[in-house]
C-alpha positions as a Markdown table, in Angstrom:
| # | Residue | x | y | z |
|---|---|---|---|---|
| 1 | Met | 0.0 | 0.0 | 0.0 |
| 2 | Ala | 2.9 | 2.3 | 0.6 |
| 3 | Lys | 4.0 | 1.9 | -3.0 |
| 4 | Ser | 0.6 | 3.0 | -4.3 |
| 5 | Gly | 0.7 | 6.0 | -2.0 |
| 6 | Leu | 4.1 | 7.0 | -3.3 |
| 7 | Phe | 2.9 | 6.5 | -6.8 |
| 8 | Leu | -0.1 | 8.8 | -6.2 |
| 9 | Ile | 2.2 | 11.4 | -4.7 |
| 10 | Ser | 4.5 | 11.3 | -7.7 |
| 11 | Ile | 1.6 | 11.6 | -10.2 |
| 12 | Gly | 0.3 | 14.5 | -8.1 |
| 13 | Cys | 3.6 | 16.3 | -8.2 |
| 14 | Leu | 3.8 | 15.9 | -12.0 |
| 15 | Leu | 0.3 | 17.3 | -12.4 |
| 16 | Leu | 1.2 | 20.2 | -10.1 |
| 17 | Leu | 4.2 | 20.9 | -12.3 |
| 18 | Phe | 2.2 | 20.9 | -15.5 |
| 19 | Ser | -0.7 | 22.9 | -14.1 |
| 20 | Ala | 1.2 | 26.1 | -14.5 |
| 21 | Asn | 1.6 | 27.8 | -17.8 |
| 22 | Ala | 5.0 | 29.5 | -18.0 |
| 23 | Lys | 4.1 | 31.9 | -20.8 |
| 24 | Thr | 1.0 | 33.4 | -19.3 |
| 25 | Gly | 1.7 | 32.8 | -15.6 |
| 26 | Gln | -1.7 | 31.3 | -15.0 |
| 27 | Tyr | -2.7 | 28.0 | -13.4 |
| 28 | Asn | -5.1 | 25.4 | -14.7 |
| 29 | Ile | -7.4 | 25.1 | -11.7 |
| 30 | Leu | -8.7 | 21.6 | -12.6 |
| 31 | Asn | -5.1 | 20.2 | -12.8 |
| 32 | Leu | -4.2 | 22.0 | -9.7 |
| 33 | Thr | -7.0 | 20.6 | -7.6 |
| 34 | Thr | -6.5 | 17.1 | -9.0 |
| 35 | Ala | -2.8 | 17.3 | -8.1 |
| 36 | Leu | -3.5 | 18.5 | -4.6 |
| 37 | Phe | -6.1 | 15.8 | -4.1 |
| 38 | Leu | -3.7 | 13.0 | -5.3 |
| 39 | Ile | -0.9 | 14.4 | -3.1 |
| 40 | Ile | -3.1 | 14.4 | 0.0 |
| 41 | Val | -4.5 | 10.9 | -0.6 |
| 42 | Gly | -1.0 | 9.5 | -1.3 |
| 43 | Thr | 0.3 | 11.1 | 1.9 |
| 44 | Phe | -2.5 | 9.6 | 3.9 |
| 45 | Leu | -1.8 | 6.1 | 2.5 |
| 46 | Val | 1.9 | 6.3 | 3.2 |
| 47 | Tyr | 1.2 | 7.6 | 6.8 |
| 48 | Lys | -1.3 | 4.8 | 7.3 |
| 49 | Glu | 1.1 | 2.1 | 6.1 |
| 50 | Lys | 4.0 | 3.4 | 8.3 |
| 51 | Lys | 1.8 | 3.5 | 11.3 |
| 52 | Lys | 0.7 | -0.1 | 10.6 |
| 53 | Asn | 4.3 | -1.3 | 10.2 |
| 54 | Lys | 5.4 | 0.4 | 13.4 |
| 55 | Lys | 2.6 | -1.3 | 15.3 |
| 56 | Asn | 3.5 | -4.7 | 13.9 |
| 57 | Lys | 7.2 | -4.3 | 14.9 |
| 58 | Asp | 6.2 | -3.6 | 18.6 |
């Protein structure tokens, strides 16, 4: 599950990178919100997996 979370974070970062238009200086709002959503969900999945692994070690 941590691998899927890291994948979502990486896709979100790529979308965040491509949401900006360098020529006009404007952001594509749909890409920006999708990127932030993917980053938040991916971070949640990674956090959940690390918490689960820490609990299993103890």
